[in-house]
Coordinates of C-alpha atoms in Angstrom, one line a residue:
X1345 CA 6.5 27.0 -7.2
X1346 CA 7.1 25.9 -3.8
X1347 CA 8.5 22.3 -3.8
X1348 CA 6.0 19.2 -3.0
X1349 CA 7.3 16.5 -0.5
X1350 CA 7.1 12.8 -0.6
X1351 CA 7.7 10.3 1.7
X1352 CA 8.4 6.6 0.6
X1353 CA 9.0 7.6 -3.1
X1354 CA 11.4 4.8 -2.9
X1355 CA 8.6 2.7 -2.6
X1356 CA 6.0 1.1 -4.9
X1357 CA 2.8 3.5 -4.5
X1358 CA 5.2 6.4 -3.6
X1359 CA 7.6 6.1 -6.7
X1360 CA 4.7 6.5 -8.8
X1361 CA 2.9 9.6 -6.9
X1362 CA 6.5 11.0 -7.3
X1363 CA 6.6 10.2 -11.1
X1364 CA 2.9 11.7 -12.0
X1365 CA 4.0 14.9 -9.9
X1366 CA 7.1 15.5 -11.8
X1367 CA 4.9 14.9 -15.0
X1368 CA 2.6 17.7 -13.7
X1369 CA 5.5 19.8 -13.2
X1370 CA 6.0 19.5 -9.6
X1371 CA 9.3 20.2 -8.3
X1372 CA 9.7 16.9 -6.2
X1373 CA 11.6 16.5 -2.9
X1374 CA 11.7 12.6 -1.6
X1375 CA 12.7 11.9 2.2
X1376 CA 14.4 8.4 1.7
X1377 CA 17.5 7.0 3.7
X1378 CA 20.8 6.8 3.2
X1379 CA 20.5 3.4 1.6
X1380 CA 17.5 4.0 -0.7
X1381 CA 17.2 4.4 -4.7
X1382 CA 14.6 6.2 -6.4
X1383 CA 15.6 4.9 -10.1
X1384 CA 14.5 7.3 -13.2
X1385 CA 13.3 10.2 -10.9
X1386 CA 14.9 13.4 -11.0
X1387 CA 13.7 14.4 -7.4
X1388 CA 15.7 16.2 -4.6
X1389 CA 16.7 14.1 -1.9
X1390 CA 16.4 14.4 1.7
X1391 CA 17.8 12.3 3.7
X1392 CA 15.9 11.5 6.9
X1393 CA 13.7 8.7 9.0
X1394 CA 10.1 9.1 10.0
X1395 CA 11.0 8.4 13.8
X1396 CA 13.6 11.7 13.2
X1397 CA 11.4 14.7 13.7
X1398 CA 14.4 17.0 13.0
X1399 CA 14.9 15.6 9.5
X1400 CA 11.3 16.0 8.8
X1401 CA 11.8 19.4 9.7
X1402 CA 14.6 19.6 7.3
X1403 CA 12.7 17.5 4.7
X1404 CA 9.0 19.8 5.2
X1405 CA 10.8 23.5 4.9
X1406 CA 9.5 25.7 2.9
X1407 CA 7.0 22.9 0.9
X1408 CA 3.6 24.1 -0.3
X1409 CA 1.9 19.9 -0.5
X1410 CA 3.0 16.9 1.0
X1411 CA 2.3 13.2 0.0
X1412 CA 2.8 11.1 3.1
X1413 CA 3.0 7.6 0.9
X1414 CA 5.7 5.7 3.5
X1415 CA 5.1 3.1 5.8
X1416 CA 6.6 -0.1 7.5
X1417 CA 4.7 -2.5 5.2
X1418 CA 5.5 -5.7 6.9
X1419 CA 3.0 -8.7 7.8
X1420 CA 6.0 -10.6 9.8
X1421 CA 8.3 -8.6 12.1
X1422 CA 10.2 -10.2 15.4
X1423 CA 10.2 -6.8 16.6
X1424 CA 6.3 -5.6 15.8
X1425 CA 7.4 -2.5 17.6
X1426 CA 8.9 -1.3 15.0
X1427 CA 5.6 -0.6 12.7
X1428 CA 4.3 1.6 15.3
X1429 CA 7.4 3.6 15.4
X1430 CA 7.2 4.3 11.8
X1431 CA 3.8 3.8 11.0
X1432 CA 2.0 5.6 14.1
X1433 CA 4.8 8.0 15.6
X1434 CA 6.2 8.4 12.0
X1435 CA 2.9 9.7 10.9
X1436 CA 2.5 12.0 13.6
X1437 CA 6.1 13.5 13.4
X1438 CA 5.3 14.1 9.5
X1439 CA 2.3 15.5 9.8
X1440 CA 3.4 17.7 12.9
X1441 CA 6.3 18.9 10.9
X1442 CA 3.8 19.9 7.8
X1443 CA 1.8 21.8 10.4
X1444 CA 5.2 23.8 11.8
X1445 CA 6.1 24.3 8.3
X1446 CA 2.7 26.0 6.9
X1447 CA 2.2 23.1 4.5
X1448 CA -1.0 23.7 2.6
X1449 CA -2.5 20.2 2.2
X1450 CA -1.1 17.1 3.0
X1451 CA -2.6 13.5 1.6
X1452 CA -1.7 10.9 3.7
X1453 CA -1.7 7.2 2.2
X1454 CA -3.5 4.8 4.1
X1455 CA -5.2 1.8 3.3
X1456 CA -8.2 -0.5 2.5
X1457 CA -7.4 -2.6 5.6
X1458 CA -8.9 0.4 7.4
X1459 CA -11.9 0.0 6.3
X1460 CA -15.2 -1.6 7.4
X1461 CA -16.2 -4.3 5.3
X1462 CA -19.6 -6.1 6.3
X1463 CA -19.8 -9.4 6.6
X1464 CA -20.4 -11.6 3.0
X1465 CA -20.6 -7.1 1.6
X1466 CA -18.9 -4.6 0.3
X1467 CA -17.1 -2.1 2.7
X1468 CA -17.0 1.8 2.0
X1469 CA -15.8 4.4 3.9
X1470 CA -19.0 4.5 6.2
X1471 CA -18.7 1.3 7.3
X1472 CA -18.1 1.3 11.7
X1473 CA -15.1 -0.6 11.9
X1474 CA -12.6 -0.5 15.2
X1475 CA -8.9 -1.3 16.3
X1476 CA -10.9 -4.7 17.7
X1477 CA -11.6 -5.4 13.7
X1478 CA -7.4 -5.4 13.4
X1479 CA -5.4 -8.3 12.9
X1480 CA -1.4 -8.3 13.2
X1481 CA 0.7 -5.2 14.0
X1482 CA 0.6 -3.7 10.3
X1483 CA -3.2 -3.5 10.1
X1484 CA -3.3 -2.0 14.1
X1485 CA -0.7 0.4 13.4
X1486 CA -2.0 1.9 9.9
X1487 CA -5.7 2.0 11.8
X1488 CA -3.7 4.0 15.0
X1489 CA -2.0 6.2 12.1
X1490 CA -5.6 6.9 10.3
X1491 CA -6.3 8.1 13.8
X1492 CA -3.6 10.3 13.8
X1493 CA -4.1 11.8 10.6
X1494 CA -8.1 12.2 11.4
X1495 CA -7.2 14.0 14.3
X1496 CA -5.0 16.8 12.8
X1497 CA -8.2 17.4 10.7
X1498 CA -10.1 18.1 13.1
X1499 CA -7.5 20.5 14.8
X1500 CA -8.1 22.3 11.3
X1501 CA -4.8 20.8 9.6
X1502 CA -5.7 20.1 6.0
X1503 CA -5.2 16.7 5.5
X1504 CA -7.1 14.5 3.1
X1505 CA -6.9 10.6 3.4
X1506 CA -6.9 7.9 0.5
X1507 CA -7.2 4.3 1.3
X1508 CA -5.7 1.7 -1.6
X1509 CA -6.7 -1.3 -2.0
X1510 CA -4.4 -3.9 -3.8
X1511 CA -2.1 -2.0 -6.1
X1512 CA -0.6 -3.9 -8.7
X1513 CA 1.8 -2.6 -11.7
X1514 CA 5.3 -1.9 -12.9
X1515 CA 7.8 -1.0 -10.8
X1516 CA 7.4 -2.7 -7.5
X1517 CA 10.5 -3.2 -6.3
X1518 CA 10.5 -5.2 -3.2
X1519 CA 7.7 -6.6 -4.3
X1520 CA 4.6 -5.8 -2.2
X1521 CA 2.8 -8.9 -0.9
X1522 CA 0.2 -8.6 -3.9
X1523 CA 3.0 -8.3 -6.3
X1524 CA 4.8 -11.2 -5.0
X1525 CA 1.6 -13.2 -5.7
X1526 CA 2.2 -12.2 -9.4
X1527 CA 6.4 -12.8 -9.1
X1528 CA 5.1 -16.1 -7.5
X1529 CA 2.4 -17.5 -10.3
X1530 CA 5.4 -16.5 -12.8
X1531 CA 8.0 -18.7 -11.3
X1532 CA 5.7 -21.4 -11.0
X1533 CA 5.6 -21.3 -6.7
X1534 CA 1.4 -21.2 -6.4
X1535 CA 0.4 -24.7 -6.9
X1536 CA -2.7 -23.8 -4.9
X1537 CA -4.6 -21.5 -3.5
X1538 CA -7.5 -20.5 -1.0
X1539 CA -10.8 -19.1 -1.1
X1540 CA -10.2 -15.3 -0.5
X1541 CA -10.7 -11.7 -2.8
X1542 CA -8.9 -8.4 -2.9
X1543 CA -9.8 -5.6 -4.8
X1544 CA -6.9 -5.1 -7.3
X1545 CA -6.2 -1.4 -8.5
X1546 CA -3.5 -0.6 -11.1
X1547 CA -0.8 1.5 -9.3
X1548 CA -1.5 4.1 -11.6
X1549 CA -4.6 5.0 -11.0
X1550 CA -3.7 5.2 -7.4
X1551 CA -0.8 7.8 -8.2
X1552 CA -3.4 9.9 -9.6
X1553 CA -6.1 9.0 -6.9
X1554 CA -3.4 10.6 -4.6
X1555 CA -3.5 13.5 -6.6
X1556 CA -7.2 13.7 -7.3
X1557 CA -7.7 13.9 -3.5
X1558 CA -4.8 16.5 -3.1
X1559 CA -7.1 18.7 -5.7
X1560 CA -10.8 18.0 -4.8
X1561 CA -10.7 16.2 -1.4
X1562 CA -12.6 17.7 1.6
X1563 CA -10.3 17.9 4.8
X1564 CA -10.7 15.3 7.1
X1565 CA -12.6 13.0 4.9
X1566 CA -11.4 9.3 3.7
X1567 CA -11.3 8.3 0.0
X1568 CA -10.9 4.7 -0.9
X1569 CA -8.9 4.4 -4.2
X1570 CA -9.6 0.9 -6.2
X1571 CA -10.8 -0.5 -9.2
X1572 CA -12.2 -4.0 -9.2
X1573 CA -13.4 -6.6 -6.8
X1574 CA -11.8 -10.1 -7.7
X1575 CA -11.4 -13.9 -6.1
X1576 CA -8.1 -14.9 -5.8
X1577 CA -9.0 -17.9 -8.3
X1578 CA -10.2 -15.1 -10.8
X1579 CA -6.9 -13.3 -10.4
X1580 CA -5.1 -16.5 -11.4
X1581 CA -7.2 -17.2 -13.9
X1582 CA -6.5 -13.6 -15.5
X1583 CA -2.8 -14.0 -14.9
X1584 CA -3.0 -17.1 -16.9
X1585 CA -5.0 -15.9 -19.9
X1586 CA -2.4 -12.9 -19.9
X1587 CA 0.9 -14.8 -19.8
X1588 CA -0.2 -17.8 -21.2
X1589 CA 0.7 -20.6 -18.5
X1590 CA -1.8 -22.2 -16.5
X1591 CA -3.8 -21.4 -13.4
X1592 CA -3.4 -23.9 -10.0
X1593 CA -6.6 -25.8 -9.7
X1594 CA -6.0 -27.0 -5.9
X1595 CA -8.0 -24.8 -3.9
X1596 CA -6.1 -25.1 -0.3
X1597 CA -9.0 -25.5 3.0
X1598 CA -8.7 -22.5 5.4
X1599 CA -7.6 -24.6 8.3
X1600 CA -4.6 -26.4 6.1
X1601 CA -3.2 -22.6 5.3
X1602 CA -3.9 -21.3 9.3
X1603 CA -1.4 -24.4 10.1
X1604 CA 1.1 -23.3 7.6
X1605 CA 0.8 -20.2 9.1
X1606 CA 0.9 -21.1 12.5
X1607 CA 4.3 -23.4 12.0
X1608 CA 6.5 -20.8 9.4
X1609 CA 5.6 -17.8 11.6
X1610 CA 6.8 -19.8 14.9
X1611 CA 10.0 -20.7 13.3
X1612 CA 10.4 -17.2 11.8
X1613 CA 10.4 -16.0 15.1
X1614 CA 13.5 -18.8 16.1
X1615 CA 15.5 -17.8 13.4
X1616 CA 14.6 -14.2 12.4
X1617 CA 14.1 -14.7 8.5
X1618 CA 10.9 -13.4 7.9
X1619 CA 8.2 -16.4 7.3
X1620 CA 7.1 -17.8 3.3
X1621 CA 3.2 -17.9 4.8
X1622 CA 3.0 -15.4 7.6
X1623 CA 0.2 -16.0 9.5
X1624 CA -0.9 -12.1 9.9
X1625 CA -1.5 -12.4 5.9
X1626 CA -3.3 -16.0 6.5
X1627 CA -5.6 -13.9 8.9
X1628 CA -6.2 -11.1 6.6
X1629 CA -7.1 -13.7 3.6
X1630 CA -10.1 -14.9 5.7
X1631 CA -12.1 -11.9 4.9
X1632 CA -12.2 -10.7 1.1
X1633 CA -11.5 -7.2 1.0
X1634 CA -14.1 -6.4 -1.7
X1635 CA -14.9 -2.6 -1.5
X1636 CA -16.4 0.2 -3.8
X1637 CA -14.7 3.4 -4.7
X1638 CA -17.6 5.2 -6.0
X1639 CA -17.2 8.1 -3.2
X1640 CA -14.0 8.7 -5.1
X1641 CA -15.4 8.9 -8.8
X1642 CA -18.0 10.9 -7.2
X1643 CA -16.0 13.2 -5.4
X1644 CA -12.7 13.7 -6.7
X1645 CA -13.6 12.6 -10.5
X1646 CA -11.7 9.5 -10.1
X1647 CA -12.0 6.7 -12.7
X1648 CA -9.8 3.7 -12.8
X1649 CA -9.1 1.4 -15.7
X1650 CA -9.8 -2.8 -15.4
X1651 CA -8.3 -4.4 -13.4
X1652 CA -6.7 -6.7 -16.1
X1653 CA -4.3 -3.5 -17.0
X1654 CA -3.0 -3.7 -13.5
X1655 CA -2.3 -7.9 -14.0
X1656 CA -0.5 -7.3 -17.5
X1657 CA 1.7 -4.5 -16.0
X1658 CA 2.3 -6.2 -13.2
X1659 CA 3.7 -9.6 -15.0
X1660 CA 5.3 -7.4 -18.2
X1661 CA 7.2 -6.1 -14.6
X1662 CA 8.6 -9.6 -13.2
X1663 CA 8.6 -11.1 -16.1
X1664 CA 11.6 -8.1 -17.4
X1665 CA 13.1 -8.5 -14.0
X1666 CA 13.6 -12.3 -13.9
X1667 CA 14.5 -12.0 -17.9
X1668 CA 17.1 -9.5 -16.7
X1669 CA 18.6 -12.1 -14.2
X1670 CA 18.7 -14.4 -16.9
X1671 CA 20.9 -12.0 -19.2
X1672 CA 23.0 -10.9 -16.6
X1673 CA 24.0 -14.4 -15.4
X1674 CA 24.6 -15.7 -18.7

């Protein structure tokens, strides 16, 4: 079997896509850097960068599949050029490289912010939606990437595209911006919140999702990968019935969280340390990202367990690490 490559299995989303294949039998190969771990995953490592073509050369050769799972997932950057480096050229020199290689099928990770979502609706992938629609550098630059990707299909490069919503689950080891919602309920730091939904997906379900779409995806086409459609007072509510502490009851006006934006993302740009309220993610919260991911079950077979498994795993995650901590500083 020829090897199957993933980018960002160092990641969140990635690490698992990388697990599930290995549990399939895949022979894995991870591009990561230098720097990077991939804990509990006997995969072969590449070492390489996204803005490198000649490493994804290196990385691509002689691979039958490709998951293309990395990105520059960053709502605050002082240098916003950076996300369309990775994110934009990155997915271009991958998906050239797959092409130069004879890859067979290539699944390139996206996400829900590319979609269309009607006002007060639900979005799907048919929804019009443009680079106008876009707000901060990381929503432009997946959008620009989509484009990329859309565009070797149609040049008759097989590449199928799946769009998560708002994975949530073990291992996330940064954390992603939903999981630090979780890390932040834990420890206390949400005394309020605002009025605003995301879909929220266990990260499981989207590892297979990626490989569901790898199997039965048509070329070219989009696949959004979800579960359920919840507020962000219903998410904190859930977290509380789960882990047994209690839910904030201040619900924060739009206007008081777009000045908190406004003031920690100007002073994150004076001192470089990346802003606690960046006001890209206080943009994105206006809109509640509330989707349906019924081409997916209808299409690729895909069926996604509550939402309320993806809560539990997430806070049985944070909970270990900051339990850890504990242990090792005592």
């Amino acid at each position: 079997m020829k090897p199957t490559l993933v980018t960002g299995a160092s990641g969140f989303v990635g690490w698992h896509v990388a697990r599930l294949l290995l549990e399939r039998g895949h022979q894995v190969r991870a591009l990561v850097r230098p720097s990077s771990a991939i804990p509990d995953l006997d995969v072969e490592r590449v070492t390489g960068d996204l803005r490198d073509p000649a490493s994804l050369a290196r990385a691509a050769s002689g691979c039958g599949l490709v998951f293309h799972v990395a990105a520059d997932y960053r709502l605050w950057s002082k240098n916003p050029h950076e996300l369309y480096q990775s994110n934009v050229d990155g997915t271009r020199n991958t998906l050239s490289a797959a092409k130069a290689a004879g890859v067979e099928r290539l699944v390139y990770t996206s996400t829900v912010g590319c979609i269309g979502i009607p006002p007060g609706g639900i979005g799907d992938e048919n929804q019009p939606i443009s680079l106008h629609d876009m707000a901060g550098a990381y929503k432009r630059s997946k959008f620009l990437a989509e484009r990329v990707a859309l565009d070797f299909a149609r040049d008759g490069f097989p590449v199928v595209i799946v769009n998560p919503t708002a994975p949530m689950g073990d291992h996330d080891f940064k954390p992603t911006p939903t999981g630090q919602t979780v890390r932040d309920f834990l420890s206390g730091a949400m005394p309020a919140y605002i009025d605003t939904g995301l879909n929220v997906v266990n990260v499981r379900d989207v590892a297979l999702g990626h490989l569901l779409a790898c199997e039965k995806g048509k070329v070219g086409e989009r696949y959004i990968l979800g579960s359920e459609n919840l507020t962000l007072s219903q998410i904190l509510e859930e977290l509380a019935r789960i882990t047994g502490r209690k839910a904030p009851t201040i619900k924060l006006p739009y206007s008081v969280a777009w000045t908190a934006g406004i003031i920690t993302t100007a002073w994150a740009q004076l001192t470089g340390v990346p802003p606690r309220v960046p006001l890209e993610a206080v943009r994105m919260a206006k809109k509640k990202m509330w989707v349906s991911h019924e081409k997916a079950a209808r299409e690729l077979g895909y069926s996604p367990c509550p939402a309320a498994s993806a809560l539990s795993d997430a806070a049985t995650w944070f909970k270990r690490g900051a339990d850890d901590l504990v242990a090792g500083g005592s």
